[in-house]
Amino acid sequence: MSKGGITLEEFSGPARNSRRADAGDSALAEAQLAAFDKGYREGWDDAAKAHAEEQKAIGADLARALDDMSFTYHEARRAMLGEMRELVTGIVFKVLPETLNGSLGLMILERIEGAVKARSEVSVEITVAPGNMARVEPLLQGEATIPVRLAEEPSLGPGQAALRFASSEEIIDMSAVLAGIAEVVDGFFEGQATREG
């Protein structure tokens, strides 16, 4: 019944039927709730499974990309070191010998000056290879501060000289310096090759 816009509940029907309807409604509500819960759990499980599969695929893609990058890095590094080895080896065996041999005379003058300052030597005898005589002689004229005697020695190599002072002897060996540099360069590149393995 309705009066003035208010709806009131009617109690005119049998009470037993309403209880049965309530029990039926309650069982229906419980069944609906159980179906909802089951659907929610299945949906959650499906979403979790899809998320795990997506993360697994992302991880695999990332691992593949990192492997590709690592391979590319090592490949590029190996190629760069190979090119660099050729360049450095060329410098060591072609450019440095000429440079070192050209600086033999200056090295001799430097050692004489050092000996004069340290020992106050009066004279020096310089022995060089026959091919170096023409290169060293002009440098000593007017530059030496003490009497210098220059001599050839066939047993000396192109980058070698012997300085004999009154009380000591000093050997200059540019070939040994060059061999040492070559050994260091080879050692470096061999070490890199071993490390790359």
GROMACS .gro file of C-alpha atoms in nm:
model
  197
    1MET     CA    1   0.000   0.000   0.000
    2SER     CA    2   0.113   0.350  -0.074
    3LYS     CA    3   0.012   0.675   0.088
    4GLY     CA    4   0.160   1.009   0.013
    5GLY     CA    5   0.457   0.871  -0.182
    6ILE     CA    6   0.570   0.629   0.089
    7THR     CA    7   0.574   0.265   0.003
    8LEU     CA    8   0.499   0.028   0.286
    9GLU     CA    9   0.561  -0.341   0.304
   10GLU     CA   10   0.263  -0.564   0.287
   11PHE     CA   11   0.223  -0.831   0.546
   12SER     CA   12  -0.090  -0.984   0.409
   13GLY     CA   13   0.073  -1.289   0.254
   14PRO     CA   14   0.143  -1.618   0.431
   15ALA     CA   15   0.456  -1.612   0.649
   16ARG     CA   16   0.570  -1.960   0.555
   17ASN     CA   17   0.609  -1.876   0.187
   18SER     CA   18   0.830  -1.577   0.261
   19ARG     CA   19   1.062  -1.793   0.466
   20ARG     CA   20   1.086  -2.040   0.183
   21ALA     CA   21   1.149  -1.757  -0.060
   22ASP     CA   22   1.416  -1.618   0.174
   23ALA     CA   23   1.582  -1.959   0.198
   24GLY     CA   24   1.571  -1.993  -0.182
   25ASP     CA   25   1.704  -1.642  -0.225
   26SER     CA   26   1.978  -1.716   0.027
   27ALA     CA   27   2.083  -2.036  -0.153
   28LEU     CA   28   2.074  -1.849  -0.486
   29ALA     CA   29   2.284  -1.567  -0.341
   30GLU     CA   30   2.535  -1.816  -0.202
   31ALA     CA   31   2.556  -1.993  -0.539
   32GLN     CA   32   2.604  -1.661  -0.715
   33LEU     CA   33   2.869  -1.557  -0.464
   34ALA     CA   34   3.051  -1.890  -0.506
   35ALA     CA   35   3.037  -1.855  -0.886
   36PHE     CA   36   3.168  -1.499  -0.860
   37ASP     CA   37   3.451  -1.609  -0.629
   38LYS     CA   38   3.539  -1.897  -0.862
   39GLY     CA   39   3.541  -1.667  -1.166
   40TYR     CA   40   3.747  -1.408  -0.979
   41ARG     CA   41   4.004  -1.671  -0.873
   42GLU     CA   42   4.025  -1.814  -1.225
   43GLY     CA   43   4.064  -1.465  -1.370
   44TRP     CA   44   4.333  -1.382  -1.114
   45ASP     CA   45   4.516  -1.708  -1.188
   46ASP     CA   46   4.496  -1.643  -1.563
   47ALA     CA   47   4.628  -1.289  -1.517
   48ALA     CA   48   4.912  -1.411  -1.293
   49LYS     CA   49   5.001  -1.685  -1.544
   50ALA     CA   50   4.996  -1.436  -1.835
   51HIS     CA   51   5.212  -1.193  -1.634
   52ALA     CA   52   5.464  -1.467  -1.550
   53GLU     CA   53   5.482  -1.575  -1.916
   54GLU     CA   54   5.527  -1.213  -2.025
   55GLN     CA   55   5.809  -1.163  -1.771
   56LYS     CA   56   5.972  -1.485  -1.887
   57ALA     CA   57   5.957  -1.370  -2.250
   58ILE     CA   58   6.096  -1.027  -2.158
   59GLY     CA   59   6.379  -1.194  -1.965
   60ALA     CA   60   6.462  -1.421  -2.259
   61ASP     CA   61   6.459  -1.123  -2.499
   62LEU     CA   62   6.683  -0.925  -2.266
   63ALA     CA   63   6.927  -1.218  -2.231
   64ARG     CA   64   6.940  -1.255  -2.611
   65ALA     CA   65   7.002  -0.882  -2.655
   66LEU     CA   66   7.278  -0.884  -2.393
   67ASP     CA   67   7.441  -1.186  -2.561
   68ASP     CA   68   7.427  -1.007  -2.896
   69MET     CA   69   7.574  -0.691  -2.744
   70SER     CA   70   7.846  -0.886  -2.566
   71PHE     CA   71   7.935  -1.074  -2.883
   72THR     CA   72   7.938  -0.749  -3.083
   73TYR     CA   73   8.157  -0.579  -2.820
   74HIS     CA   74   8.408  -0.863  -2.810
   75GLU     CA   75   8.408  -0.892  -3.189
   76ALA     CA   76   8.468  -0.517  -3.228
   77ARG     CA   77   8.737  -0.518  -2.957
   78ARG     CA   78   8.915  -0.813  -3.118
   79ALA     CA   79   8.907  -0.642  -3.459
   80MET     CA   80   9.030  -0.312  -3.312
   81LEU     CA   81   9.314  -0.483  -3.126
   82GLY     CA   82   9.413  -0.668  -3.446
   83GLU     CA   83   9.430  -0.341  -3.639
   84MET     CA   84   9.606  -0.168  -3.353
   85ARG     CA   85   9.861  -0.448  -3.331
   86GLU     CA   86   9.949  -0.405  -3.698
   87LEU     CA   87   9.987  -0.029  -3.651
   88VAL     CA   88  10.197  -0.050  -3.333
   89THR     CA   89  10.411  -0.332  -3.472
   90GLY     CA   90  10.473  -0.122  -3.784
   91ILE     CA   91  10.580   0.171  -3.569
   92VAL     CA   92  10.807  -0.045  -3.353
   93PHE     CA   93  10.980  -0.221  -3.642
   94LYS     CA   94  10.983   0.050  -3.911
   95VAL     CA   95  10.967   0.396  -3.755
   96LEU     CA   96  11.143   0.347  -3.421
   97PRO     CA   97  11.465   0.193  -3.558
   98GLU     CA   98  11.525   0.495  -3.780
   99THR     CA   99  11.432   0.734  -3.501
  100LEU     CA  100  11.652   0.560  -3.244
  101ASN     CA  101  11.948   0.531  -3.479
  102GLY     CA  102  11.908   0.898  -3.567
  103SER     CA  103  11.917   0.990  -3.200
  104LEU     CA  104  12.230   0.787  -3.117
  105GLY     CA  105  12.456   1.092  -3.143
  106LEU     CA  106  12.229   1.300  -2.920
  107MET     CA  107  12.216   1.014  -2.669
  108ILE     CA  108  12.598   1.001  -2.666
  109LEU     CA  109  12.620   1.377  -2.601
  110GLU     CA  110  12.365   1.352  -2.323
  111ARG     CA  111  12.558   1.070  -2.153
  112ILE     CA  112  12.890   1.259  -2.185
  113GLU     CA  113  12.739   1.570  -2.026
  114GLY     CA  114  12.592   1.359  -1.745
  115ALA     CA  115  12.931   1.193  -1.685
  116VAL     CA  116  13.115   1.525  -1.682
  117LYS     CA  117  12.876   1.665  -1.423
  118ALA     CA  118  12.883   1.351  -1.207
  119ARG     CA  119  13.249   1.246  -1.231
  120SER     CA  120  13.440   1.544  -1.363
  121GLU     CA  121  13.598   1.314  -1.624
  122VAL     CA  122  13.878   1.459  -1.831
  123SER     CA  123  13.840   1.261  -2.154
  124VAL     CA  124  13.621   1.003  -2.324
  125GLU     CA  125  13.666   0.749  -2.602
  126ILE     CA  126  13.355   0.676  -2.807
  127THR     CA  127  13.340   0.358  -3.008
  128VAL     CA  128  13.061   0.316  -3.266
  129ALA     CA  129  12.976   0.088  -3.557
  130PRO     CA  130  13.141   0.187  -3.886
  131GLY     CA  131  12.807   0.302  -4.031
  132ASN     CA  132  12.745   0.542  -3.741
  133MET     CA  133  13.079   0.724  -3.758
  134ALA     CA  134  12.953   0.977  -4.016
  135ARG     CA  135  12.637   1.039  -3.814
  136VAL     CA  136  12.806   1.090  -3.474
  137GLU     CA  137  13.121   1.282  -3.576
  138PRO     CA  138  12.949   1.610  -3.680
  139LEU     CA  139  12.754   1.620  -3.353
  140LEU     CA  140  13.067   1.600  -3.141
  141GLN     CA  141  13.248   1.885  -3.313
  142GLY     CA  142  13.209   2.190  -3.095
  143GLU     CA  143  12.949   2.025  -2.868
  144ALA     CA  144  13.170   1.816  -2.639
  145THR     CA  145  13.301   1.996  -2.335
  146ILE     CA  146  13.592   1.753  -2.283
  147PRO     CA  147  13.843   1.591  -2.517
  148VAL     CA  148  13.669   1.321  -2.723
  149ARG     CA  149  13.825   1.045  -2.929
  150LEU     CA  150  13.595   0.870  -3.181
  151ALA     CA  151  13.673   0.518  -3.305
  152GLU     CA  152  13.501   0.249  -3.513
  153GLU     CA  153  13.439  -0.102  -3.389
  154PRO     CA  154  13.308  -0.355  -3.644
  155SER     CA  155  13.163  -0.579  -3.370
  156LEU     CA  156  12.914  -0.307  -3.265
  157GLY     CA  157  12.571  -0.293  -3.426
  158PRO     CA  158  12.412   0.013  -3.588
  159GLY     CA  159  12.237   0.126  -3.268
  160GLN     CA  160  12.527   0.058  -3.030
  161ALA     CA  161  12.804   0.274  -2.884
  162ALA     CA  162  13.059   0.232  -2.606
  163LEU     CA  163  13.167   0.530  -2.395
  164ARG     CA  164  13.497   0.474  -2.212
  165PHE     CA  165  13.589   0.726  -1.947
  166ALA     CA  166  13.908   0.721  -1.740
  167SER     CA  167  13.744   0.518  -1.462
  168SER     CA  168  13.433   0.360  -1.617
  169GLU     CA  169  13.259   0.239  -1.931
  170GLU     CA  170  12.901   0.285  -2.043
  171ILE     CA  171  12.723   0.100  -2.324
  172ILE     CA  172  12.443   0.252  -2.528
  173ASP     CA  173  12.239  -0.013  -2.705
  174MET     CA  174  11.944   0.120  -2.903
  175SER     CA  175  11.886  -0.229  -3.046
  176ALA     CA  176  11.824  -0.361  -2.693
  177VAL     CA  177  11.586  -0.072  -2.624
  178LEU     CA  178  11.400  -0.150  -2.947
  179ALA     CA  179  11.389  -0.523  -2.863
  180GLY     CA  180  11.253  -0.438  -2.517
  181ILE     CA  181  10.981  -0.219  -2.667
  182ALA     CA  182  10.892  -0.493  -2.918
  183GLU     CA  183  10.874  -0.748  -2.636
  184VAL     CA  184  10.642  -0.526  -2.432
  185VAL     CA  185  10.415  -0.466  -2.733
  186ASP     CA  186  10.402  -0.838  -2.817
  187GLY     CA  187  10.336  -0.922  -2.452
  188PHE     CA  188  10.049  -0.677  -2.439
  189PHE     CA  189   9.878  -0.812  -2.749
  190GLU     CA  190   9.940  -1.176  -2.654
  191GLY     CA  191   9.789  -1.104  -2.311
  192GLN     CA  192   9.484  -0.949  -2.474
  193ALA     CA  193   9.444  -1.247  -2.706
  194THR     CA  194   9.467  -1.486  -2.412
  195ARG     CA  195   9.215  -1.280  -2.216
  196GLU     CA  196   8.974  -1.282  -2.509
  197GLY     CA  197   9.027  -1.660  -2.519
   0.00000   0.00000   0.00000
